[in-house]
Coordinates of C-alpha atoms and ligand atoms in Angstrom, one line a residue:
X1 CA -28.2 10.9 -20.0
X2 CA -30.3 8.0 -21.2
X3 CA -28.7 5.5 -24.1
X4 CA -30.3 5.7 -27.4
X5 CA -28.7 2.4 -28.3
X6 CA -31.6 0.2 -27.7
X7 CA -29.0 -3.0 -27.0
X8 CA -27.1 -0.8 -25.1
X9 CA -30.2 0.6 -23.6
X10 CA -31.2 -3.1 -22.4
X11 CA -27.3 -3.9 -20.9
X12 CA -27.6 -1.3 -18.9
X13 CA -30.8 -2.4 -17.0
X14 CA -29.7 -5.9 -17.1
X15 CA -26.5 -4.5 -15.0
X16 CA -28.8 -2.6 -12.6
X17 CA -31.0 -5.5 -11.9
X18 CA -28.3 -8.0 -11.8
X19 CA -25.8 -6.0 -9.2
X20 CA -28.5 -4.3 -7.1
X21 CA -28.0 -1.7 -4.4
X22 CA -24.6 -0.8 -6.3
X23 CA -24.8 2.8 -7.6
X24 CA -20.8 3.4 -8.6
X25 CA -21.2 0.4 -10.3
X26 CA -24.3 1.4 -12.4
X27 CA -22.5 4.6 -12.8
X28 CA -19.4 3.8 -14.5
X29 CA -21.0 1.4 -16.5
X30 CA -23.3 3.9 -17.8
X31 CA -20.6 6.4 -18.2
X32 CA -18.7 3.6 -20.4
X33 CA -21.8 2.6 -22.5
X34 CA -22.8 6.3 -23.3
X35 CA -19.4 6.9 -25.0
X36 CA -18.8 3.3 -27.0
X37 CA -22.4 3.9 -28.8
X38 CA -21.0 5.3 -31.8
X39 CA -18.4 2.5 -31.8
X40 CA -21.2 -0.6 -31.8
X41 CA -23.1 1.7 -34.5
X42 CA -20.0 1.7 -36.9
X43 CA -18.6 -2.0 -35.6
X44 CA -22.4 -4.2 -34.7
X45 CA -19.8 -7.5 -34.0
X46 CA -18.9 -6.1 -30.3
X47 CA -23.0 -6.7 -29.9
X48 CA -23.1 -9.7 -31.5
X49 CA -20.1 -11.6 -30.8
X50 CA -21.2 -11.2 -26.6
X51 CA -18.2 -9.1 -25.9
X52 CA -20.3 -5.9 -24.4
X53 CA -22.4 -8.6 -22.3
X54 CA -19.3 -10.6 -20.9
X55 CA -17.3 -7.0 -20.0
X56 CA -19.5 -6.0 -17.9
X57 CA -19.5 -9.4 -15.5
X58 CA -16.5 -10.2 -13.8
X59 CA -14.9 -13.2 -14.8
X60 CA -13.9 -14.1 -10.9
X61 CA -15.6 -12.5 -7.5
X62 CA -13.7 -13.7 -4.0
X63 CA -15.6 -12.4 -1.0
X64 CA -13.8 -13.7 2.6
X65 CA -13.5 -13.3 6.1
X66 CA -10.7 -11.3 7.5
X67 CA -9.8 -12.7 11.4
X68 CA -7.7 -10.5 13.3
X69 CA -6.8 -9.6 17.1
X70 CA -6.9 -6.0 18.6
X71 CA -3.7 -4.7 20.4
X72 CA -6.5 -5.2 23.6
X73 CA -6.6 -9.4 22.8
X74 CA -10.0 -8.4 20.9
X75 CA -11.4 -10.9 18.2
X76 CA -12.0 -8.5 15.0
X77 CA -13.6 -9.5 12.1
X78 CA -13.4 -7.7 8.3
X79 CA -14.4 -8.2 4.9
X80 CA -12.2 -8.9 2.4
X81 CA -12.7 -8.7 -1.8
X82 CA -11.0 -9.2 -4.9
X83 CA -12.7 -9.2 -7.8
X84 CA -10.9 -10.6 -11.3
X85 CA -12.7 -8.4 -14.0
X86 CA -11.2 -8.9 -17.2
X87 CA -8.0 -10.8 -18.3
X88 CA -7.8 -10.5 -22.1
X89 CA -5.0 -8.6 -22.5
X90 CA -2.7 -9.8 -19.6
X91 CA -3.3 -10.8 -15.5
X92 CA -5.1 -9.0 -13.4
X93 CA -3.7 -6.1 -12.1
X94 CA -4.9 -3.3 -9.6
X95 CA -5.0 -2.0 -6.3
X96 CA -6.0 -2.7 -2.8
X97 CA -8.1 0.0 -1.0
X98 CA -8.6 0.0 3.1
X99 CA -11.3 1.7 3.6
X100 CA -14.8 1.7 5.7
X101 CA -16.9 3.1 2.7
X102 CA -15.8 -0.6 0.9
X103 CA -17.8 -2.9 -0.2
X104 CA -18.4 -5.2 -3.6
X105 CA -19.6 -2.0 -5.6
X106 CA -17.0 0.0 -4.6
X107 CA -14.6 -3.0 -5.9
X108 CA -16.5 -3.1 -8.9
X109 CA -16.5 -0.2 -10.0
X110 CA -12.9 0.2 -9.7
X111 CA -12.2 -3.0 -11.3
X112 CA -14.5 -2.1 -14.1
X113 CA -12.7 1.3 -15.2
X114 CA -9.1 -0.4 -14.1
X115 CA -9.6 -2.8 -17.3
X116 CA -9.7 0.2 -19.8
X117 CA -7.3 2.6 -17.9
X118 CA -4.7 -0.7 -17.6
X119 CA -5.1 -1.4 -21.2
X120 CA -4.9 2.4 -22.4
X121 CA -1.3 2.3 -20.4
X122 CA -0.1 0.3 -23.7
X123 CA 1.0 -2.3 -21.6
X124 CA 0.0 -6.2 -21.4
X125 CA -2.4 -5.6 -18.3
X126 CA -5.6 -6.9 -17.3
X127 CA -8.3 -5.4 -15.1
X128 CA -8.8 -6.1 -11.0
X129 CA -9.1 -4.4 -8.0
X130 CA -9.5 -5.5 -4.2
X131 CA -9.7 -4.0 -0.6
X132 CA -11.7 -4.3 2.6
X133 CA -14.1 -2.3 4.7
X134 CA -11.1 -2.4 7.3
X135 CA -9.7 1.2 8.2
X136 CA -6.2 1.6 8.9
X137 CA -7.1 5.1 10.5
X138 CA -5.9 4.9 14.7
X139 CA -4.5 1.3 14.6
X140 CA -1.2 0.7 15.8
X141 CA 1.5 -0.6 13.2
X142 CA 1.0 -4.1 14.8
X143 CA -2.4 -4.2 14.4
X144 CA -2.4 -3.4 10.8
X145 CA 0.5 -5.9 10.0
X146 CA -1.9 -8.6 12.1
X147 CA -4.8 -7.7 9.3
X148 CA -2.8 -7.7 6.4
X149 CA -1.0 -10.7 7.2
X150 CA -4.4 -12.0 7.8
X151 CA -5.8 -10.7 4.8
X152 CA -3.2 -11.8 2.8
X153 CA -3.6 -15.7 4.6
X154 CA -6.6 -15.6 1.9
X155 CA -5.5 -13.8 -0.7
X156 CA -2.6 -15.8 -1.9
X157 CA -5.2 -18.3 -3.3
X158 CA -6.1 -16.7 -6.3
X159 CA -3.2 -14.1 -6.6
X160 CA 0.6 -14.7 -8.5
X161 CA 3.1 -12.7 -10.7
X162 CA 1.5 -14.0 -14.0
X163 CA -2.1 -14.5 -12.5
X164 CA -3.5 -11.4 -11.0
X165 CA -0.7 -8.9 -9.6
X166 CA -2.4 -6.0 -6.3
X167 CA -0.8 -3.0 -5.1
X168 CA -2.2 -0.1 -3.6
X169 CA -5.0 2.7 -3.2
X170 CA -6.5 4.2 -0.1
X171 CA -5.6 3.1 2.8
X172 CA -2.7 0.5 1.4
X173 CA 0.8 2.2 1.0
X174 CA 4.1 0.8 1.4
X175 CA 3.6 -0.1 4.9
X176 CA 0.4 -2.3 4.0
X177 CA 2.4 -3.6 1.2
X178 CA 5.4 -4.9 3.1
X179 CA 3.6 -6.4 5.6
X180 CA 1.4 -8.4 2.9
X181 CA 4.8 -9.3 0.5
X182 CA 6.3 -10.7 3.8
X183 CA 3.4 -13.2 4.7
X184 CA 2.6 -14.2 0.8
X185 CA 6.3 -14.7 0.5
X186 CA 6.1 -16.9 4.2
X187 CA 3.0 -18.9 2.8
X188 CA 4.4 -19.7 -1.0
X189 CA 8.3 -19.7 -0.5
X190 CA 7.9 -17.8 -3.6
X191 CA 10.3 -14.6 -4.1
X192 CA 8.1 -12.9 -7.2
X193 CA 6.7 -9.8 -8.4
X194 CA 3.2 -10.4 -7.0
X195 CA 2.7 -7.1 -5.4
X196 CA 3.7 -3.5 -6.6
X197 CA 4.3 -0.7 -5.0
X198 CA 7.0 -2.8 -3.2
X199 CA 9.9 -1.2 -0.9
X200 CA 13.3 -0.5 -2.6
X201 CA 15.0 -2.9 -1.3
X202 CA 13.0 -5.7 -1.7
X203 CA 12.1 -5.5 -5.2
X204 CA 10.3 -2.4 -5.4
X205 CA 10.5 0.5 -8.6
X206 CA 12.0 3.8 -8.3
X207 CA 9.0 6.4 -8.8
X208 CA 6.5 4.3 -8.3
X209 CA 5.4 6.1 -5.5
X210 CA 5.9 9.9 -7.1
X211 CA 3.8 7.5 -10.5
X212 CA 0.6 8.6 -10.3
X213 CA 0.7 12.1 -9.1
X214 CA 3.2 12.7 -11.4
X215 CA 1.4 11.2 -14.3
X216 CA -1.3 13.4 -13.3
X217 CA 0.8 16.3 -14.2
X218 CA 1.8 14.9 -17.3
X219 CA -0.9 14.4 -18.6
X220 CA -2.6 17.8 -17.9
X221 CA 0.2 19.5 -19.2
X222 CA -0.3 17.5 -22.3
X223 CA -3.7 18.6 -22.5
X224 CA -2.9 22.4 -21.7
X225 CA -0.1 22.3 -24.1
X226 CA -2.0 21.4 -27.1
X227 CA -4.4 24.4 -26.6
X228 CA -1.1 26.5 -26.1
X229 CA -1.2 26.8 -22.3
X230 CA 0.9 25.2 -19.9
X231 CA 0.9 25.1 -15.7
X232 CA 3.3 28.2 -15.9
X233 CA 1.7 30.8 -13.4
X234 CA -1.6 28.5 -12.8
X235 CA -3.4 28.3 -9.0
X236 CA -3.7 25.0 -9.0
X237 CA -6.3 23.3 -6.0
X238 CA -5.7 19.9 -5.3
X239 CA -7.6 18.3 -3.2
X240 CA -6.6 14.3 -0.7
X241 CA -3.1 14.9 0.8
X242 CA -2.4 11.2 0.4
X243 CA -0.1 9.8 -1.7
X244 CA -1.4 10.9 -5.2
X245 CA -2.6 14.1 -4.2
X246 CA 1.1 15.2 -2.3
X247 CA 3.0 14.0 -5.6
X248 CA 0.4 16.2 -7.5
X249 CA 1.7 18.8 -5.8
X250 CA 5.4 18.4 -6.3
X251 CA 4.8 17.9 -9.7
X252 CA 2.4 20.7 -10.3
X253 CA 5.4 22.9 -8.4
X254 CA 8.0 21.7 -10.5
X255 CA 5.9 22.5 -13.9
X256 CA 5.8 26.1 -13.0
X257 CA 1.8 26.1 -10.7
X258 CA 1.5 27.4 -7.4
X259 CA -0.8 24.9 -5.0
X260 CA -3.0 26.6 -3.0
X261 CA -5.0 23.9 -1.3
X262 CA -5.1 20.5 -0.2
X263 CA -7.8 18.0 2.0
X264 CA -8.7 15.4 3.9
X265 CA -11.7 13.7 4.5
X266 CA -12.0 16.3 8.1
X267 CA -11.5 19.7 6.2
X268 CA -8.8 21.6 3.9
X269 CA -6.2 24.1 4.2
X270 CA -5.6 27.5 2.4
X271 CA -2.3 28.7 1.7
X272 CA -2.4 31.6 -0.7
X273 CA 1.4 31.5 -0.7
X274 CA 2.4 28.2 -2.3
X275 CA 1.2 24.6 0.3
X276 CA 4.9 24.0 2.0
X277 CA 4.8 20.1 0.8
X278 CA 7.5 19.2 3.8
X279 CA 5.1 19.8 6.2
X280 CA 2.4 18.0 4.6
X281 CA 4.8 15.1 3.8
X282 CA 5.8 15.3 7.5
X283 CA 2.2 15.3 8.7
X284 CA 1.1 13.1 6.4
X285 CA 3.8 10.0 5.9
X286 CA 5.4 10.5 8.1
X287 CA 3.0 11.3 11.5
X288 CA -0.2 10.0 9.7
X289 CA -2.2 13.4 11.6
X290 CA -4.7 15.4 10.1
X291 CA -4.0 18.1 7.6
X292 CA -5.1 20.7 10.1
X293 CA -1.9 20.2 11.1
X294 CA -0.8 22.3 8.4
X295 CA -1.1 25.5 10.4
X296 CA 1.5 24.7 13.3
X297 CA 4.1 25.4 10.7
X298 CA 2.1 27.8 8.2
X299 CA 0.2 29.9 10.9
X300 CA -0.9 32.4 7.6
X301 CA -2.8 29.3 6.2
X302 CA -6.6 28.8 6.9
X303 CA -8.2 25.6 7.9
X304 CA -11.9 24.9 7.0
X305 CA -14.1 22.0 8.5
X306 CA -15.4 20.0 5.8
X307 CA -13.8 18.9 2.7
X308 CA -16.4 20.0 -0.3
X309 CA -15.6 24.1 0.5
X310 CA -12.4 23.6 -1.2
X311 CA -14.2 24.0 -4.9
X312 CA -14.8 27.2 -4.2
X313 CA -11.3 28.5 -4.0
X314 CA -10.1 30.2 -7.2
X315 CA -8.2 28.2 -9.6
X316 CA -7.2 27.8 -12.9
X317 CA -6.1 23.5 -12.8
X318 CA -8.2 21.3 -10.2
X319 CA -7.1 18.1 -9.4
X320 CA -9.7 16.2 -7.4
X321 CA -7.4 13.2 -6.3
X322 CA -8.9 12.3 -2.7
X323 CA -12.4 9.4 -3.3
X324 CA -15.3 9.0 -5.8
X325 CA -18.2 11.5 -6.3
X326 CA -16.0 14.0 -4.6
X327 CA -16.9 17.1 -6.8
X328 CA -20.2 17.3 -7.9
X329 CA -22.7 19.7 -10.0
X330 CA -22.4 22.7 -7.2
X331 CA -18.6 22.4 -7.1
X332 CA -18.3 21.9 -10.9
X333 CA -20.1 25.4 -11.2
X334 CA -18.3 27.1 -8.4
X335 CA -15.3 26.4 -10.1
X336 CA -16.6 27.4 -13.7
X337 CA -17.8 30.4 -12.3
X338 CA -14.3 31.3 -11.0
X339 CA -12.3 30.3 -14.3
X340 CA -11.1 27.1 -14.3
X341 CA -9.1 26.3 -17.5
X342 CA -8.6 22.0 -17.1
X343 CA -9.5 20.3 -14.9
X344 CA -7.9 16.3 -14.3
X345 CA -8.8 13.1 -11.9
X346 CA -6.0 11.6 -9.8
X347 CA -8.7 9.8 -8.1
X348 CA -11.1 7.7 -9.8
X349 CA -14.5 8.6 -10.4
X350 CA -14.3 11.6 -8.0
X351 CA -16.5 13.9 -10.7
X352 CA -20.1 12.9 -10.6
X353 CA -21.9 13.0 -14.1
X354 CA -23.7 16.2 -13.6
X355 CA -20.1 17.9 -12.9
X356 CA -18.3 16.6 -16.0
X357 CA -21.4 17.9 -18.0
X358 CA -20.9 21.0 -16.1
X359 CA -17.4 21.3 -16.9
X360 CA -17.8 20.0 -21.0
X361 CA -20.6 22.5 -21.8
X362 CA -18.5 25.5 -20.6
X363 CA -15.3 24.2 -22.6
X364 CA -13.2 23.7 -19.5
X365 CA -10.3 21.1 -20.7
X366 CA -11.3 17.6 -18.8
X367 CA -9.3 15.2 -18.1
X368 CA -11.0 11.5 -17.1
X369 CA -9.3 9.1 -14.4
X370 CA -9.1 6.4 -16.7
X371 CA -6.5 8.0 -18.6
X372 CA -5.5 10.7 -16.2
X373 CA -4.0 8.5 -13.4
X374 CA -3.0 5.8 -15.1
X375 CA 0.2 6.4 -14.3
X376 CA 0.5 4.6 -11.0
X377 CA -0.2 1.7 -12.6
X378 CA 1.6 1.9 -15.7
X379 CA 5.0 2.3 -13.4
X380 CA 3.7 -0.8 -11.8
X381 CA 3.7 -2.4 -14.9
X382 CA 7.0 -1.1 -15.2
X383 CA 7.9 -2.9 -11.9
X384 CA 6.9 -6.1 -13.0
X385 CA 8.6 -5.5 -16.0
X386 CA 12.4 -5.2 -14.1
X387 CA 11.0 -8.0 -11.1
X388 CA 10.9 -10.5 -14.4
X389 CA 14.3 -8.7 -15.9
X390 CA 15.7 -9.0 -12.4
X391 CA 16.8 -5.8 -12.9
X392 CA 16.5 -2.4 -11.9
X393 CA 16.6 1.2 -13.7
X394 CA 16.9 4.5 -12.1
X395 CA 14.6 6.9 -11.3
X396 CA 15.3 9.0 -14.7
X397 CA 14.4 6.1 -16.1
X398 CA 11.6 4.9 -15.1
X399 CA 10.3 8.3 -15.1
X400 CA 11.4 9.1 -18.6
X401 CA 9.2 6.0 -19.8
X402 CA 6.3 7.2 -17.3
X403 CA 6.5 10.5 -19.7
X404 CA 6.1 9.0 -22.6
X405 CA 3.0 6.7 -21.6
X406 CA 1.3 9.8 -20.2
X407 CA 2.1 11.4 -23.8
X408 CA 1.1 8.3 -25.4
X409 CA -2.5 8.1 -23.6
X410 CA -3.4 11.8 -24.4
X411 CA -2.9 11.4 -27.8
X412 CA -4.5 8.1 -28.1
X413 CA -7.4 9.4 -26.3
X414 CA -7.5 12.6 -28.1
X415 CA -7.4 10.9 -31.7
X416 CA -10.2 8.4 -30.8
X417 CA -12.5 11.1 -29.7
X418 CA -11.8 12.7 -32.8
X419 CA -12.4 9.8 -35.0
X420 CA -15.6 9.6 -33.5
X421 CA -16.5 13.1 -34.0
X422 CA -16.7 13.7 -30.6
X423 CA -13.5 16.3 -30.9
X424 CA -12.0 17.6 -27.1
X425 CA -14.0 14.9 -25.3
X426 CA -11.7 12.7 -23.7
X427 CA -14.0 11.2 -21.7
X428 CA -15.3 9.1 -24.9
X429 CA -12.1 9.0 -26.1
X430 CA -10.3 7.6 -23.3
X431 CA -13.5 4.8 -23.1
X432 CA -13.3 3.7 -26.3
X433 CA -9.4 3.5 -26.8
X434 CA -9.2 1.7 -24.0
X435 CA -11.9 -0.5 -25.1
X436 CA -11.1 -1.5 -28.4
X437 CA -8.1 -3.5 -27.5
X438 CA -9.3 -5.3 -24.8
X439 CA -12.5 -6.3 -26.8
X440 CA -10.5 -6.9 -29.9
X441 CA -8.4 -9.4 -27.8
X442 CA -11.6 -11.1 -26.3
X443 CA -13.1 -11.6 -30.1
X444 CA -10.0 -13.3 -30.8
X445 CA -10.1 -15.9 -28.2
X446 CA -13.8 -16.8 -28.7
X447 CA -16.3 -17.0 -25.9
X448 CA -14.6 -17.4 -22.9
Ligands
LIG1 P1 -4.3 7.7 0.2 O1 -4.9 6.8 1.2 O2 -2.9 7.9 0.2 O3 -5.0 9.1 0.4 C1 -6.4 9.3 0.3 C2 -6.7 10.8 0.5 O4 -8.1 11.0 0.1 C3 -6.6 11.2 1.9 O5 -6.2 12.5 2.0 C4 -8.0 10.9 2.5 O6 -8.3 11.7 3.6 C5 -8.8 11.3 1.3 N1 -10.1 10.6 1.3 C6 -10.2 9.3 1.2 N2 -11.5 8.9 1.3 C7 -12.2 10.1 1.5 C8 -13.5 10.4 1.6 N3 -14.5 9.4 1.7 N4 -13.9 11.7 1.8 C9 -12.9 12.6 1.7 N5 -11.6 12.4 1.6 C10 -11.2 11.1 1.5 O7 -4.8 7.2 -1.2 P2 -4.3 7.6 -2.6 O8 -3.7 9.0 -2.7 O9 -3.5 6.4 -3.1 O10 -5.6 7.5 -3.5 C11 -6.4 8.7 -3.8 C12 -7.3 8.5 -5.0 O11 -6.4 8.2 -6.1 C13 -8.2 7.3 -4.9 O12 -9.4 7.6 -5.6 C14 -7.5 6.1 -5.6 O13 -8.4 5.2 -6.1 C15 -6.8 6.9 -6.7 N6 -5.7 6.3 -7.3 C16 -4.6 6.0 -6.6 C17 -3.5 5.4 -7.3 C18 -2.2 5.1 -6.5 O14 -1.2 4.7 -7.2 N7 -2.2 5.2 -5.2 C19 -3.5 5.2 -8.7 C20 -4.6 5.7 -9.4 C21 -5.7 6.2 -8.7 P3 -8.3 10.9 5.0 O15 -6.9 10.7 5.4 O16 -9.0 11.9 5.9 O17 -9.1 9.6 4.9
LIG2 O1 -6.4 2.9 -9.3 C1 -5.3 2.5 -9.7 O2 -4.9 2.5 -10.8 C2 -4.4 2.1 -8.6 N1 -4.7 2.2 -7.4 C3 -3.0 1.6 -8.9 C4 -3.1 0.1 -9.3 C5 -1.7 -0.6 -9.5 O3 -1.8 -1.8 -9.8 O4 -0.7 0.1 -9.4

């Protein structure tokens, strides 16, 4: 879809020229421009008070080297990122990814939709996101503690609990965050909040790590729920069988839906019966092996090489929650073909345009990232919240306010699609809810 707004229309090629070679980039920018057209119709002043032009250019970009020895004495050297989109409506906050595929779009991109999903949580967040093209895949636990500490020898620079607070994504769990907290905490003599996703003993949330496949849930139950449905008796396929994607499941389970499938980035399982989650939390946290794996203790299962077949297993909920452009226009109408009701992101950006148009023309519910899985980092937001309180609340707790934000965002997105008479499209909605607070807040303090 082209943008009819010619202003708009001009942003948008200024952005392609200016951060070249960056496709996810250019695509959720695009995606974000599309839906806030009828907002700089009705409101001109986010044009001409510079607030569209300054979103879309990250206020800080750090791009260093990341020194580390092999468990065989070998000199290896990575990348390392963090880019400091958007602060005007709290610090910086977002996750770390570990991944091959990484590199400054990939950060970008993330950084650019984790301003509006941060600031449709409600809470007083800003907008970052980091990583490195390192891959945490077949290294021994020293060898990852080596790069992180490494990694976080750099870091510390620009990072602190009121400046610009990381946590995790792919590749960066709560092994990856310990050994980071223990070097920043070495380097600064500093015991603060500047990491989430922290162990429980050393400052960490309850639920933070059930967040944002939990929130995931919530939300999509929100959205069946208001069309009278609910995930009682629903196939759900989800696919990842990393963190997000195994809390999906529990979730999902709990709600009353019977999991099917899950993935990896080698192939996915089938389990007609109902995915045994013990197994996959054994293979997955607690051997890190491949889902394959699955079938020494389900031997009734089926395991497929290659993770795109899994669309085209029967389904009334999908939850894509593995990596970007996951699903795309052939999967979208394998599953449209086979009934999907809703369908929700735990990852972000895993629909590519062509699917979401696929799945909004045939009135399948549609749930965006932005607002979808934005419960990881709400609870981390919640986590800062007790690290400042020195405090701590229980699980019921934390998960009880969780709830309510996942509430909270539906609606919100729901009633600002409707206001702009785009009714049941949540992608717009979700965009330009979570917009107009954050440029609202960057009219009020002037060009900065
Ligand atoms: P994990 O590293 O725990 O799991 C990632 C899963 O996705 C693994 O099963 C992995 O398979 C699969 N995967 C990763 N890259 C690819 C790829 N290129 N192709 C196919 N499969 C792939 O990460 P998370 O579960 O934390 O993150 C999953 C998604 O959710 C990401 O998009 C992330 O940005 C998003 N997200 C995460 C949040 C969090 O709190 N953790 C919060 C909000 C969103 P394999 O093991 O084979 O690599
Ligand atoms: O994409 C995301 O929202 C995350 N990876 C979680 C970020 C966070 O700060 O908890």
């Amino acid at each position: 879809m082209s943008l009819k707004n010619k202003d708009l229309a001009e942003l948008m090629d200024k952005v392609v020229k200016r951060n070249p070679g960056e496709p996810e980039f250019h695509q959720a920018v695009q995606e974000v421009l599309e839906s806030l057209e009828p907002v700089v119709e009705k409101y001109p002043e986010y044009l001409t008070s510079g607030v569209m032009d300054r979103l879309v250019e990250p206020e800080r970009i750090l791009k260093f080297r990341v020194p580390w020895v092999d468990d065989n004495g070998k000199v290896q050297v990575n990348r390392g990122f963090r880019i400091q989109f958007n602060s005007a409506i709290g610090p910086y906050k977002g996750g770390l990814r570990f991944h091959p595929s990484v590199y400054e779009g990939i950060i970008k991109f993330l950084g650019f939709e984790q301003i509006f999903k941060n600031s449709l949580t409600g809470l007083p967040i800003g907008g970052g996101k980091g990583g490195s093209d390192f891959d945490p895949k077949g290294k021994s636990d020293g060898e990852v503690m080596r790069f992180c500490q490494s990694f976080m020898t750099e870091l510390q620079r620009v990072i602190g609990a009121d400046t610009d607070v990381p946590a995790g994504d792919i590749g960066v769990g709560g092994r990856e965050i310990g050994y980071m907290y223990g070097q920043y905490k070495r380097l600064r003599n500093e015991y603060t909040g500047v990491l989430t996703g922290k162990g429980l003993t050393y400052g960490g949330s309850l639920a933070r790590t059930e967040a944002t496949g939990y929130g995931l849930c919530y939300f999509t139950e929100e959205m069946l729920q208001d069309k009278g449905d609910s995930f009682k008796g629903k196939t759900v396929v989800i696919s990842g069988s990393g963190n997000v994607a195994i809390y999906a499941t529990q979730k999902a389970t709990q709600l009353g839906g019977k999991v099917v499938a899950l993935s990896d980035s080698n192939g996915y399982i089938h389990d007609p019966e109902g995915i045994d989650l013990d197994a996959v939390k054994q293979i997955k946290e607690v051997e890190r092996k491949r889902i394959k794996e699955y079938l020494n203790y389900r031997p009734n299962a089926t395991y497929t090489e290659g993770c795109k077949g899994i669309w085209t297993i029967p389904c009334d909920v999908a939850l894509p929650c593995a990596t970007q452009n996951e699903l795309d226009e052939a999967s979208a109408k394998a599953l449209v073909a086979n009934g999907v009701k809703a369908v929700a992101e735990g990852a972000n950006m895993p629909s590519t345009p062509e699917a979401i148009e696929v799945f909004q023309s045939n009135g399948v519910l549609f749930g965006p990232a932005k607002a979808a899985n934005a419960g990881g980092v709400a609870t981390s937001a919640l986590e800062m919240t007790q690290n400042s309180m020195r405090l701590s609340w229980t699980f019921e707790e934390v998960d009880q306010k969780l709830h309510d934000i996942m509430k909270g965002i539906y609606k919100n997105a729901r009633d600002a699609a409707k206001e702009f008479g785009m009714e049941d499209n949540f992608v717009a909605g979700a965009n330009i809810a979570g917009f107009l607070k954050v440029a609202d807040a960057m009219k009020a303090q002037g060009v900065v």
